[in-house]
Short mmCIF file of C-alpha atoms in Angstrom, two decimals:
data_model
loop_
_atom_site.label_atom_id
_atom_site.label_comp_id
_atom_site.label_asym_id
_atom_site.label_seq_id
_atom_site.Cartn_x
_atom_site.Cartn_y
_atom_site.Cartn_z
CA UNK A 142 66.46 124.15 103.37
CA UNK A 143 69.20 122.80 106.07
CA UNK A 144 68.07 119.42 106.28
CA UNK A 145 67.82 119.00 102.50
CA UNK A 146 71.31 119.89 102.69
CA UNK A 147 72.38 118.11 105.39
CA UNK A 148 71.07 115.13 103.88
CA UNK A 149 72.07 115.42 100.39
CA UNK A 150 75.96 115.96 102.21
CA UNK A 151 75.37 113.15 104.33
CA UNK A 152 74.32 110.68 101.26
CA UNK A 153 77.50 112.15 99.41
CA UNK A 154 79.71 111.21 102.49
CA UNK A 155 78.47 107.95 102.87
CA UNK A 156 78.50 106.70 98.86
CA UNK A 157 82.57 108.03 99.34
CA UNK A 158 82.99 106.41 102.50
CA UNK A 159 81.72 102.90 101.35
CA UNK A 160 83.60 103.36 98.51
CA UNK A 161 86.91 104.03 100.52
CA UNK A 162 85.95 101.13 102.98
CA UNK A 163 85.97 98.74 99.43
CA UNK A 164 88.62 99.94 98.30
CA UNK A 165 90.63 99.94 101.29
CA UNK A 166 89.47 95.78 102.01
CA UNK A 167 90.55 94.89 98.52
CA UNK A 168 94.02 96.54 99.01
CA UNK A 169 94.29 95.01 102.53
CA UNK A 170 92.56 91.13 101.33
CA UNK A 171 94.79 90.84 98.39
CA UNK A 172 97.94 91.31 100.66
CA UNK A 173 97.08 88.88 103.36
CA UNK A 174 95.39 86.75 100.23
CA UNK A 175 98.73 86.68 98.24
CA UNK A 176 100.70 86.39 100.99
CA UNK A 177 99.30 83.59 103.16
CA UNK A 178 98.92 81.32 99.52
CA UNK A 179 102.98 82.69 98.68
CA UNK A 180 103.48 81.21 102.72
CA UNK A 181 101.83 77.43 101.91
CA UNK A 182 103.13 77.06 98.00
CA UNK A 183 106.61 77.65 99.51
CA UNK A 184 106.37 74.87 101.85
CA UNK A 185 108.94 72.22 100.93
CA UNK A 186 106.41 69.46 102.30
CA UNK A 187 103.33 70.90 100.27
CA UNK A 188 105.46 70.25 96.48
CA UNK A 189 107.10 67.15 97.46
CA UNK A 190 102.98 65.75 98.24
CA UNK A 191 101.59 67.52 95.39
CA UNK A 192 102.56 65.13 92.58
CA UNK A 193 100.68 62.15 93.84
CA UNK A 194 98.07 64.06 95.70
CA UNK A 195 94.54 63.44 94.78
CA UNK A 196 91.15 64.32 96.30
CA UNK A 197 90.16 63.17 99.45
CA UNK A 198 93.60 60.94 99.50
CA UNK A 199 95.85 61.71 103.14
CA UNK A 200 94.55 64.33 105.68
CA UNK A 201 98.52 66.37 105.45
CA UNK A 202 97.22 68.53 102.47
CA UNK A 203 93.92 69.36 104.03
CA UNK A 204 95.67 69.95 107.44
CA UNK A 205 98.12 72.32 105.80
CA UNK A 206 95.62 74.08 103.90
CA UNK A 207 93.65 74.90 107.39
CA UNK A 208 96.67 75.79 109.23
CA UNK A 209 96.81 78.42 107.13
CA UNK A 210 93.81 79.45 106.79
CA UNK A 211 93.59 79.88 110.38
CA UNK A 212 97.19 81.49 110.97
CA UNK A 213 95.89 84.27 108.14
CA UNK A 214 92.28 84.38 109.15
CA UNK A 215 90.96 83.83 105.61
CA UNK A 216 87.63 82.79 105.07
CA UNK A 217 88.87 79.53 102.61
CA UNK A 218 92.32 77.95 101.42
CA UNK A 219 91.95 75.78 98.78
CA UNK A 220 95.04 73.59 97.28
CA UNK A 221 94.73 72.13 93.24
CA UNK A 222 96.85 70.17 91.12
CA UNK A 223 98.40 71.43 87.85
CA UNK A 224 95.55 70.64 86.08
CA UNK A 225 93.17 73.00 88.40
CA UNK A 226 91.41 70.47 90.02
CA UNK A 227 91.06 71.16 93.95
CA UNK A 228 92.01 68.53 95.96
CA UNK A 229 91.59 70.04 99.21
CA UNK A 230 89.61 72.71 100.14
CA UNK A 231 87.96 74.75 102.78
CA UNK A 232 84.65 74.51 101.19
CA UNK A 233 84.10 70.92 100.78
CA UNK A 234 82.20 70.37 98.57
CA UNK A 235 85.01 72.55 95.83
CA UNK A 236 86.69 69.42 96.21
CA UNK A 237 87.03 68.08 92.78
CA UNK A 238 86.05 71.33 91.00
CA UNK A 239 88.02 73.18 89.33
CA UNK A 240 89.72 76.07 90.81
CA UNK A 241 90.69 78.18 87.52
CA UNK A 242 88.96 80.96 86.30
CA UNK A 243 88.85 82.58 82.92
CA UNK A 244 90.72 85.17 83.28
CA UNK A 245 93.34 83.90 85.93
CA UNK A 246 96.62 83.65 84.52
CA UNK A 247 98.23 81.01 87.50
CA UNK A 248 98.94 78.74 84.91
CA UNK A 249 101.41 80.18 82.96
CA UNK A 250 103.42 80.75 86.39
CA UNK A 251 102.27 84.27 87.69
CA UNK A 252 100.63 85.19 90.90
CA UNK A 253 96.77 86.27 89.94
CA UNK A 254 93.99 88.11 92.08
CA UNK A 255 90.40 88.84 91.16
CA UNK A 256 86.76 88.38 92.15
CA UNK A 257 84.26 84.79 92.35
CA UNK A 258 80.79 84.50 93.81
CA UNK A 259 80.37 81.37 95.49
CA UNK A 260 77.22 80.31 97.09
CA UNK A 261 75.83 83.80 96.56
CA UNK A 262 78.48 85.37 98.66
CA UNK A 263 81.17 87.87 96.67
CA UNK A 264 84.47 86.80 97.19
CA UNK A 265 88.15 88.53 96.54
CA UNK A 266 90.58 85.24 95.77
CA UNK A 267 94.44 85.28 94.93
CA UNK A 268 95.89 82.14 92.88
CA UNK A 269 99.31 80.93 93.68
CA UNK A 270 101.47 78.62 91.37
CA UNK A 271 103.22 75.93 93.06
CA UNK A 272 106.17 75.39 91.15
CA UNK A 273 109.14 72.01 91.86
CA UNK A 274 112.85 72.58 91.64
CA UNK A 275 112.54 73.01 87.66
CA UNK A 276 110.19 75.69 87.79
CA UNK A 277 107.21 73.26 86.27
CA UNK A 278 103.88 73.81 87.59
CA UNK A 279 102.87 70.99 89.96
CA UNK A 280 100.15 72.52 91.72
CA UNK A 281 97.95 75.40 92.26
CA UNK A 282 97.34 77.13 96.01
CA UNK A 283 93.98 79.83 96.21
CA UNK A 284 92.73 81.74 99.11
CA UNK A 285 90.62 84.68 99.85
CA UNK A 286 87.95 86.56 101.84
CA UNK A 287 84.29 87.28 101.25
CA UNK A 288 83.52 91.42 100.95
CA UNK A 289 81.74 92.37 103.92
CA UNK A 290 78.20 93.14 103.20
CA UNK A 291 76.53 96.44 104.00
CA UNK A 292 75.87 96.36 106.73
CA UNK A 293 79.17 95.59 107.74
CA UNK A 294 80.61 98.42 105.71
CA UNK A 295 77.88 101.27 107.34
CA UNK A 296 79.18 99.81 110.70
CA UNK A 297 83.24 100.04 109.95
CA UNK A 298 81.86 104.28 108.48
CA UNK A 299 79.35 104.86 111.27
CA UNK A 300 81.86 107.39 113.34
CA UNK A 301 83.17 108.96 110.13
CA UNK A 302 79.75 109.81 109.06
CA UNK A 303 78.46 110.43 112.49
CA UNK A 304 81.52 113.56 112.70
CA UNK A 305 80.35 114.78 109.41
CA UNK A 306 76.91 114.76 110.61
CA UNK A 307 78.01 116.61 113.93
CA UNK A 308 80.30 119.06 111.43
CA UNK A 309 76.98 119.61 108.88
CA UNK A 310 74.80 120.44 111.36
CA UNK A 311 77.03 122.94 113.46
CA UNK A 312 77.67 124.54 110.18
CA UNK A 313 74.12 124.60 109.22
CA UNK A 314 73.07 125.84 112.44
CA UNK A 315 75.72 128.54 112.23
CA UNK A 316 74.56 130.10 109.13
CA UNK A 317 71.00 129.74 109.83
CA UNK A 318 71.78 132.19 112.63
CA UNK A 319 74.10 134.16 110.73
CA UNK A 320 72.05 134.70 107.86
CA UNK A 321 68.91 135.23 109.67
CA UNK A 322 70.34 138.56 112.24
CA UNK A 323 71.60 139.43 108.86
CA UNK A 324 68.05 139.65 107.52
CA UNK A 325 66.32 141.02 110.62
CA UNK A 326 68.90 143.66 110.20
CA UNK A 327 67.97 144.80 106.55
CA UNK A 328 64.76 144.44 107.35
CA UNK A 329 64.74 146.94 110.71
CA UNK A 330 63.05 143.22 112.59
CA UNK A 331 59.99 142.96 110.81
CA UNK A 332 58.89 139.57 110.08
CA UNK A 333 58.22 138.23 106.43
CA UNK A 334 54.23 138.28 107.98
CA UNK A 335 54.42 142.22 108.52
CA UNK A 336 56.51 142.85 105.43
CA UNK A 337 53.51 140.93 103.43
CA UNK A 338 51.33 143.00 105.81
CA UNK A 339 52.97 146.51 104.89
CA UNK A 340 53.49 145.58 101.00
CA UNK A 341 49.61 144.94 100.41
CA UNK A 342 48.70 147.58 102.32
CA UNK A 343 50.58 149.67 100.14
CA UNK A 344 49.38 147.99 97.22
CA UNK A 345 45.33 148.89 97.97
CA UNK A 346 46.62 152.47 98.08
CA UNK A 347 48.44 152.72 95.09
CA UNK A 348 45.21 150.92 93.03
CA UNK A 349 43.31 153.07 94.67
CA UNK A 350 44.65 156.13 93.38
CA UNK A 351 43.11 158.21 90.63
CA UNK A 352 44.16 161.70 91.79
CA UNK A 353 45.97 162.91 93.98
CA UNK A 354 45.77 160.83 97.84
CA UNK A 355 48.38 161.28 100.66
CA UNK A 356 48.59 158.69 103.56
CA UNK A 357 49.31 159.99 107.30
CA UNK A 358 49.54 157.98 110.61
CA UNK A 359 48.11 157.86 113.71
CA UNK A 360 51.20 160.26 114.63
CA UNK A 361 50.32 162.67 111.93
CA UNK A 362 53.42 161.79 109.46
CA UNK A 363 53.10 161.37 106.43
CA UNK A 364 53.09 157.43 105.07
CA UNK A 365 52.50 157.76 101.28
CA UNK A 366 52.34 161.11 99.46
CA UNK A 367 51.07 159.99 95.88
CA UNK A 368 50.76 163.31 94.40
CA UNK A 369 52.50 166.28 92.33
CA UNK A 370 54.51 168.38 94.43
CA UNK A 371 52.22 171.45 93.92
CA UNK A 372 49.28 170.28 95.30
CA UNK A 373 50.59 168.76 98.38
CA UNK A 374 50.70 172.04 100.79
CA UNK A 375 47.09 172.47 99.70
CA UNK A 376 46.39 168.72 101.10
CA UNK A 377 48.38 169.22 103.55
CA UNK A 378 46.51 172.04 104.81
CA UNK A 379 43.19 170.39 104.51
CA UNK A 380 44.61 167.37 106.72
CA UNK A 381 45.95 169.22 109.38
CA UNK A 382 42.67 171.17 109.46
CA UNK A 383 40.35 168.79 109.83
CA UNK A 384 42.49 167.65 112.31
CA UNK A 385 42.39 170.89 114.75
CA UNK A 386 39.11 170.55 114.23
CA UNK A 387 38.40 167.49 115.54
#
């Protein structure tokens, strides 16, 4: 029972810890992705180059994107034109594809964060619009980070889970000892098998009763009287007389 309780508690702790670690990842990485994309989008050189930029044209934009990625520690940074066509990206296979997603609001001039799946990886992404001096959209900067896998999440939450497991074991062991002491006190130190034997003995005697029966222990104490009080004296005289005669 104690092992079952510990297992249930530990499973609950792991589920809650994984969910909390995922939420913490989303909060921290969303801020980091938005910050990196905003910093790159506000770069005057990027604003000057974007209107005439094209995929695989020049090395200035790829260098700027890679610099932003390495400084922020993110997995990828991408730069796209006003139509959403990616000019340069940390993933070369994304060049010439669209950076836009169905629910992105970046074309409306607003920052956006969301999720996507790229090459089987679940990623958190942020889009920031690049605006010129007149406030017109001239490009889009995207940045993001891959979600940690299950093994990475378990490694992150391992200390808290181990601490919880230790607390559960200590509380379970202490509770078991206290419960065992209480039960032994109530049963006067008798083990379950002793209680079972006593119960079976008394049940056997009770089922064999047709008239008055009295059970006497080896030290001549009455252990089971099952007769009317008026017959007890006569029965005791018979028992004690037989004892003294023997």
